[in-house]
PDB file of C-alpha atoms in Angstrom:
ATOM      1  CA  MET A   1     100.840  71.050  75.323  1.00 48.00           C
ATOM      2  CA  THR A   2     103.050  68.024  74.798  1.00 47.00           C
ATOM      3  CA  GLU A   3     103.957  65.635  77.605  1.00 58.00           C
ATOM      4  CA  GLN A   4     107.500  67.028  77.514  1.00 58.00           C
ATOM      5  CA  GLY A   5     106.288  70.626  77.768  1.00 72.00           C
ATOM      6  CA  SER A   6     103.537  69.841  80.237  1.00 89.00           C
ATOM      7  CA  PRO A   7     102.851  72.536  82.843  1.00 95.00           C
ATOM      8  CA  TYR A   8     104.052  72.427  86.450  1.00 97.00           C
ATOM      9  CA  HIS A   9     103.642  74.624  89.504  1.00 95.00           C
ATOM     10  CA  ALA A  10     105.758  74.896  92.622  1.00 98.00           C
ATOM     11  CA  HIS A  11     104.558  76.600  95.791  1.00 98.00           C
ATOM     12  CA  VAL A  12     107.371  77.686  98.109  1.00 98.00           C
ATOM     13  CA  TYR A  13     106.234  78.229 101.691  1.00 98.00           C
ATOM     14  CA  TYR A  14     107.713  80.541 104.282  1.00 98.00           C
ATOM     15  CA  LEU A  15     107.099  81.987 107.724  1.00 97.00           C
ATOM     16  CA  PRO A  16     108.269  85.338 109.099  1.00 97.00           C
ATOM     17  CA  ASP A  17     111.651  83.889 110.069  1.00 97.00           C
ATOM     18  CA  THR A  18     112.217  82.348 106.604  1.00 98.00           C
ATOM     19  CA  ARG A  19     110.747  85.167 104.493  1.00 98.00           C
ATOM     20  CA  ALA A  20     114.210  86.530 103.613  1.00 98.00           C
ATOM     21  CA  ALA A  21     115.259  83.096 102.316  1.00 98.00           C
ATOM     22  CA  ALA A  22     112.066  82.905 100.247  1.00 98.00           C
ATOM     23  CA  GLU A  23     112.694  86.362  98.781  1.00 98.00           C
ATOM     24  CA  ALA A  24     116.316  85.424  97.976  1.00 98.00           C
ATOM     25  CA  LEU A  25     115.147  82.268  96.180  1.00 98.00           C
ATOM     26  CA  ARG A  26     112.481  84.240  94.322  1.00 98.00           C
ATOM     27  CA  ILE A  27     115.035  86.802  93.120  1.00 98.00           C
ATOM     28  CA  ARG A  28     117.411  84.030  92.045  1.00 97.00           C
ATOM     29  CA  LEU A  29     114.616  82.353  90.078  1.00 98.00           C
ATOM     30  CA  ILE A  30     113.670  85.607  88.358  1.00 97.00           C
ATOM     31  CA  ASP A  31     117.317  86.202  87.456  1.00 97.00           C
ATOM     32  CA  ASN A  32     117.578  82.654  86.044  1.00 96.00           C
ATOM     33  CA  MET A  33     114.393  83.170  84.051  1.00 95.00           C
ATOM     34  CA  LYS A  34     115.464  86.546  82.635  1.00 95.00           C
ATOM     35  CA  SER A  35     118.974  85.379  81.755  1.00 96.00           C
ATOM     36  CA  GLY A  36     117.631  82.325  79.941  1.00 95.00           C
ATOM     37  CA  GLU A  37     119.484  79.977  82.293  1.00 95.00           C
ATOM     38  CA  ILE A  38     116.157  78.206  82.902  1.00 95.00           C
ATOM     39  CA  PRO A  39     114.167  78.988  79.733  1.00 94.00           C
ATOM     40  CA  GLN A  40     111.379  76.616  80.789  1.00 96.00           C
ATOM     41  CA  LEU A  41     110.719  78.747  83.897  1.00 97.00           C
ATOM     42  CA  LEU A  42     107.871  80.920  82.674  1.00 96.00           C
ATOM     43  CA  PHE A  43     106.500  82.784  85.705  1.00 96.00           C
ATOM     44  CA  VAL A  44     107.551  83.633  89.263  1.00 97.00           C
ATOM     45  CA  GLY A  45     104.840  85.129  91.459  1.00 96.00           C
ATOM     46  CA  GLN A  46     104.918  87.589  94.318  1.00 97.00           C
ATOM     47  CA  LEU A  47     105.414  86.616  97.942  1.00 97.00           C
ATOM     48  CA  LYS A  48     101.926  86.266  99.403  1.00 96.00           C
ATOM     49  CA  ASP A  49     102.086  87.022 103.135  1.00 96.00           C
ATOM     50  CA  ARG A  50      98.745  85.296 103.726  1.00 95.00           C
ATOM     51  CA  ASN A  51      96.928  82.100 102.906  1.00 94.00           C
ATOM     52  CA  ALA A  52      95.772  81.640  99.313  1.00 92.00           C
ATOM     53  CA  GLY A  53      93.592  78.869  97.941  1.00 91.00           C
ATOM     54  CA  PRO A  54      94.610  75.556  99.482  1.00 95.00           C
ATOM     55  CA  HIS A  55      97.820  77.037 100.884  1.00 96.00           C
ATOM     56  CA  PRO A  56      97.334  77.837 104.595  1.00 96.00           C
ATOM     57  CA  ILE A  57     100.552  79.813 105.116  1.00 97.00           C
ATOM     58  CA  PRO A  58     102.492  82.408 103.094  1.00 98.00           C
ATOM     59  CA  GLN A  59     103.930  81.172  99.817  1.00 98.00           C
ATOM     60  CA  PHE A  60     104.934  82.160  96.334  1.00 98.00           C
ATOM     61  CA  GLU A  61     104.401  80.134  93.218  1.00 96.00           C
ATOM     62  CA  MET A  62     106.277  79.563  90.010  1.00 97.00           C
ATOM     63  CA  HIS A  63     105.234  78.032  86.702  1.00 96.00           C
ATOM     64  CA  PHE A  64     107.515  75.932  84.514  1.00 97.00           C
ATOM     65  CA  THR A  65     107.480  73.014  82.115  1.00 96.00           C
ATOM     66  CA  ARG A  66     108.445  69.412  82.755  1.00 95.00           C
ATOM     67  CA  GLU A  67     111.957  69.970  81.388  1.00 96.00           C
ATOM     68  CA  ALA A  68     112.750  72.368  84.234  1.00 96.00           C
ATOM     69  CA  VAL A  69     111.652  70.038  87.059  1.00 96.00           C
ATOM     70  CA  PRO A  70     115.181  68.781  87.967  1.00 96.00           C
ATOM     71  CA  MET A  71     116.629  72.328  88.030  1.00 96.00           C
ATOM     72  CA  ILE A  72     113.718  73.732  90.042  1.00 97.00           C
ATOM     73  CA  LEU A  73     113.861  70.864  92.542  1.00 97.00           C
ATOM     74  CA  ARG A  74     117.584  71.419  93.053  1.00 97.00           C
ATOM     75  CA  LEU A  75     117.167  75.167  93.647  1.00 97.00           C
ATOM     76  CA  ILE A  76     114.351  74.647  96.140  1.00 98.00           C
ATOM     77  CA  GLU A  77     116.202  71.868  97.970  1.00 97.00           C
ATOM     78  CA  ASP A  78     119.298  74.080  98.223  1.00 97.00           C
ATOM     79  CA  SER A  79     117.189  76.875  99.757  1.00 97.00           C
ATOM     80  CA  GLY A  80     116.110  74.722 102.719  1.00 97.00           C
ATOM     81  CA  LEU A  81     112.511  75.893 102.295  1.00 98.00           C
ATOM     82  CA  THR A  82     109.416  73.713 102.147  1.00 98.00           C
ATOM     83  CA  ALA A  83     107.687  73.435  98.784  1.00 98.00           C
ATOM     84  CA  LEU A  84     104.966  71.572  96.954  1.00 98.00           C
ATOM     85  CA  VAL A  85     105.792  70.741  93.325  1.00 98.00           C
ATOM     86  CA  HIS A  86     103.014  69.398  91.120  1.00 97.00           C
ATOM     87  CA  PRO A  87     101.863  69.023  87.528  1.00 95.00           C
ATOM     88  CA  LEU A  88      98.814  70.805  86.191  1.00 94.00           C
ATOM     89  CA  THR A  89      96.279  68.317  84.922  1.00 93.00           C
ATOM     90  CA  ASP A  90      92.496  68.318  84.757  1.00 91.00           C
ATOM     91  CA  ASP A  91      92.407  66.942  88.331  1.00 93.00           C
ATOM     92  CA  ASP A  92      93.283  69.736  90.777  1.00 92.00           C
ATOM     93  CA  LEU A  93      92.899  67.465  93.825  1.00 93.00           C
ATOM     94  CA  ALA A  94      95.284  64.834  92.447  1.00 94.00           C
ATOM     95  CA  ASP A  95      97.740  67.572  91.401  1.00 95.00           C
ATOM     96  CA  HIS A  96      97.993  68.724  95.023  1.00 95.00           C
ATOM     97  CA  THR A  97      97.993  65.232  96.575  1.00 95.00           C
ATOM     98  CA  THR A  98      98.827  61.995  94.761  1.00 95.00           C
ATOM     99  CA  LEU A  99     100.710  63.623  91.857  1.00 96.00           C
ATOM    100  CA  ALA A 100     102.568  66.126  94.058  1.00 97.00           C
ATOM    101  CA  ARG A 101     106.057  65.990  95.485  1.00 97.00           C
ATOM    102  CA  TRP A 102     106.960  67.662  98.769  1.00 98.00           C
ATOM    103  CA  ILE A 103     110.349  69.153  99.507  1.00 98.00           C
ATOM    104  CA  GLY A 104     110.781  69.521 103.257  1.00 97.00           C
ATOM    105  CA  THR A 105     108.059  68.853 105.790  1.00 95.00           C
ATOM    106  CA  PRO A 106     104.607  68.647 104.177  1.00 96.00           C
ATOM    107  CA  ILE A 107     102.004  71.213 105.179  1.00 96.00           C
ATOM    108  CA  GLU A 108      98.340  70.302 105.560  1.00 97.00           C
ATOM    109  CA  LEU A 109      96.500  71.933 102.666  1.00 97.00           C
ATOM    110  CA  ASP A 110      92.886  73.103 102.642  1.00 95.00           C
ATOM    111  CA  LEU A 111      91.689  70.675  99.997  1.00 95.00           C
ATOM    112  CA  SER A 112      88.136  72.066 100.131  1.00 93.00           C
ATOM    113  CA  THR A 113      89.232  75.010  97.958  1.00 93.00           C
ATOM    114  CA  LEU A 114      90.384  72.858  95.024  1.00 92.00           C
ATOM    115  CA  ASP A 115      88.499  72.515  91.751  1.00 86.00           C
ATOM    116  CA  PRO A 116      86.513  69.339  91.086  1.00 83.00           C
ATOM    117  CA  PRO A 117      88.000  66.727  88.732  1.00 84.00           C
ATOM    118  CA  GLY A 118      87.746  67.837  85.111  1.00 81.00           C
ATOM    119  CA  ARG A 119      88.320  71.491  85.987  1.00 78.00           C
ATOM    120  CA  ASN A 120      91.526  73.206  87.064  1.00 84.00           C
ATOM    121  CA  GLN A 121      91.725  76.997  87.197  1.00 77.00           C
ATOM    122  CA  GLY A 122      95.498  76.701  87.521  1.00 80.00           C
ATOM    123  CA  VAL A 123      95.734  75.643  83.881  1.00 80.00           C
ATOM    124  CA  ALA A 124      94.130  78.906  82.762  1.00 80.00           C
ATOM    125  CA  ARG A 125      96.607  80.879  84.903  1.00 82.00           C
ATOM    126  CA  PHE A 126      99.691  78.928  83.754  1.00 90.00           C
ATOM    127  CA  ALA A 127     102.566  81.322  82.941  1.00 80.00           C
ATOM    128  CA  LYS A 128     100.255  84.322  83.443  1.00 85.00           C
ATOM    129  CA  SER A 129      99.343  84.929  87.082  1.00 84.00           C
ATOM    130  CA  ASP A 130      99.296  83.534  90.576  1.00 82.00           C
ATOM    131  CA  PHE A 131      96.606  83.762  93.266  1.00 73.00           C
TER     132      PHE A 131
END
């Protein structure tokens, strides 16, 4: 994949009192993806009402390319939800820490679940599936 088309993930977090806002954002993203308004948005996952991987609270993830980063950031910021936006490289730990951008108040991740440097299962799942 080229630098321009490089893969990104965003994880949008929610709690019971913000689940409706998360679902509304998810539906809006799916509509934008289907309509072609954000053609670089390739996958929007299901709301996961549990922890998954390094994510200790409910979240849903989306996959997109570098070109969509400004649009995705704007949509998440407008939602008022907390999110982690990161590239997918061969360093899963760096993706979720030093290369990541938080929107809202950061959440402490369970870094023990991440792949070692040189391996990133998220790359294999890009645009195909979530947790």
